[in-house]
Amino acid sequence: MWGNWCGPGHGGGTAVDTLDRLCERHDKCYGDRGYFSCACDAQLKAEIDRFSGQMKSNERAVAAAIKLVFSTGVCNPF
């Protein structure tokens, strides 16, 4: 989906930009807290808001789509 860390099948290598770094953190959070952790998803959405000003326009558009996916999906509260 984006870079080396954003999306299914992406989960390794060096992050290529701001959004990819956020996805890397999100993936590692899932590793610590479990898949679909609500806390990890909330952190990703907050960080997208916080760092969107540092993203290029196409990166920001993908970030908005990722945020939407994690806003409408079901997460694991445990």
mmCIF file of C-alpha atoms in Angstrom:
data_model
loop_
_atom_site.group_PDB
_atom_site.id
_atom_site.type_symbol
_atom_site.label_atom_id
_atom_site.label_comp_id
_atom_site.label_asym_id
_atom_site.label_seq_id
_atom_site.Cartn_x
_atom_site.Cartn_y
_atom_site.Cartn_z
ATOM 1 C CA MET A 1 0.000 0.000 0.000
ATOM 2 C CA TRP A 2 2.768 2.460 0.945
ATOM 3 C CA GLY A 3 6.496 2.259 1.569
ATOM 4 C CA ASN A 4 7.951 -0.680 3.449
ATOM 5 C CA TRP A 5 5.526 -0.811 6.397
ATOM 6 C CA CYS A 6 2.013 0.337 5.408
ATOM 7 C CA GLY A 7 -0.420 -2.389 4.435
ATOM 8 C CA PRO A 8 -0.704 -6.161 4.379
ATOM 9 C CA GLY A 9 2.530 -7.822 3.361
ATOM 10 C CA HIS A 10 4.556 -4.736 4.217
ATOM 11 C CA GLY A 11 6.584 -5.072 7.388
ATOM 12 C CA GLY A 12 10.292 -4.715 6.998
ATOM 13 C CA GLY A 13 13.160 -2.604 5.850
ATOM 14 C CA THR A 14 13.863 1.040 6.413
ATOM 15 C CA ALA A 15 10.909 3.420 6.533
ATOM 16 C CA VAL A 16 10.935 5.665 3.469
ATOM 17 C CA ASP A 17 9.072 8.693 4.857
ATOM 18 C CA THR A 18 6.937 10.011 7.714
ATOM 19 C CA LEU A 19 3.870 7.881 6.999
ATOM 20 C CA ASP A 20 5.987 4.763 6.626
ATOM 21 C CA ARG A 21 7.603 5.459 10.042
ATOM 22 C CA LEU A 22 4.139 5.752 11.588
ATOM 23 C CA CYS A 23 3.103 2.453 10.008
ATOM 24 C CA GLU A 24 6.294 0.847 11.326
ATOM 25 C CA ARG A 25 5.438 1.998 14.859
ATOM 26 C CA HIS A 26 1.885 0.728 14.386
ATOM 27 C CA ASP A 27 3.100 -2.698 13.238
ATOM 28 C CA LYS A 28 5.483 -2.933 16.188
ATOM 29 C CA CYS A 29 2.683 -1.869 18.546
ATOM 30 C CA TYR A 30 0.578 -4.743 17.184
ATOM 31 C CA GLY A 31 3.531 -7.015 17.914
ATOM 32 C CA ASP A 32 3.536 -5.844 21.529
ATOM 33 C CA ARG A 33 -0.214 -5.531 22.175
ATOM 34 C CA GLY A 34 -1.770 -7.929 19.673
ATOM 35 C CA TYR A 35 -3.345 -7.625 16.268
ATOM 36 C CA PHE A 36 -6.047 -4.979 15.856
ATOM 37 C CA SER A 37 -5.275 -3.373 19.230
ATOM 38 C CA CYS A 38 -7.555 -0.362 19.739
ATOM 39 C CA ALA A 39 -4.708 1.445 21.525
ATOM 40 C CA CYS A 40 -2.362 0.938 18.565
ATOM 41 C CA ASP A 41 -5.005 2.077 16.091
ATOM 42 C CA ALA A 42 -5.780 5.182 18.164
ATOM 43 C CA GLN A 43 -2.081 6.014 18.384
ATOM 44 C CA LEU A 44 -1.680 5.685 14.606
ATOM 45 C CA LYS A 45 -4.654 7.978 13.939
ATOM 46 C CA ALA A 46 -3.363 10.571 16.413
ATOM 47 C CA GLU A 47 0.121 10.470 14.910
ATOM 48 C CA ILE A 48 -1.273 10.879 11.394
ATOM 49 C CA ASP A 49 -3.001 14.054 12.591
ATOM 50 C CA ARG A 50 0.121 15.235 14.407
ATOM 51 C CA PHE A 51 2.578 14.651 11.563
ATOM 52 C CA SER A 52 0.418 15.256 8.467
ATOM 53 C CA GLY A 53 2.028 18.670 8.003
ATOM 54 C CA GLN A 54 5.358 16.938 7.396
ATOM 55 C CA MET A 55 3.925 14.717 4.648
ATOM 56 C CA LYS A 56 3.922 15.331 0.910
ATOM 57 C CA SER A 57 0.487 15.665 -0.682
ATOM 58 C CA ASN A 58 0.250 12.104 -2.046
ATOM 59 C CA GLU A 59 1.562 10.726 1.254
ATOM 60 C CA ARG A 60 -1.038 12.783 3.133
ATOM 61 C CA ALA A 61 -3.813 11.402 0.884
ATOM 62 C CA VAL A 62 -2.788 7.809 1.638
ATOM 63 C CA ALA A 63 -2.525 8.683 5.341
ATOM 64 C CA ALA A 64 -6.106 9.990 5.265
ATOM 65 C CA ALA A 65 -7.268 6.717 3.699
ATOM 66 C CA ILE A 66 -5.395 4.682 6.312
ATOM 67 C CA LYS A 67 -6.923 6.787 9.080
ATOM 68 C CA LEU A 68 -10.395 6.185 7.634
ATOM 69 C CA VAL A 69 -9.821 2.421 7.542
ATOM 70 C CA PHE A 70 -8.769 2.382 11.192
ATOM 71 C CA SER A 71 -11.687 4.637 12.142
ATOM 72 C CA THR A 72 -14.349 2.384 10.657
ATOM 73 C CA GLY A 73 -12.943 -1.067 11.365
ATOM 74 C CA VAL A 74 -13.322 -3.201 14.441
ATOM 75 C CA CYS A 75 -10.467 -3.189 16.921
ATOM 76 C CA ASN A 76 -9.497 -5.400 19.843
ATOM 77 C CA PRO A 77 -9.984 -3.522 23.151
ATOM 78 C CA PHE A 78 -7.780 -5.950 25.101
#
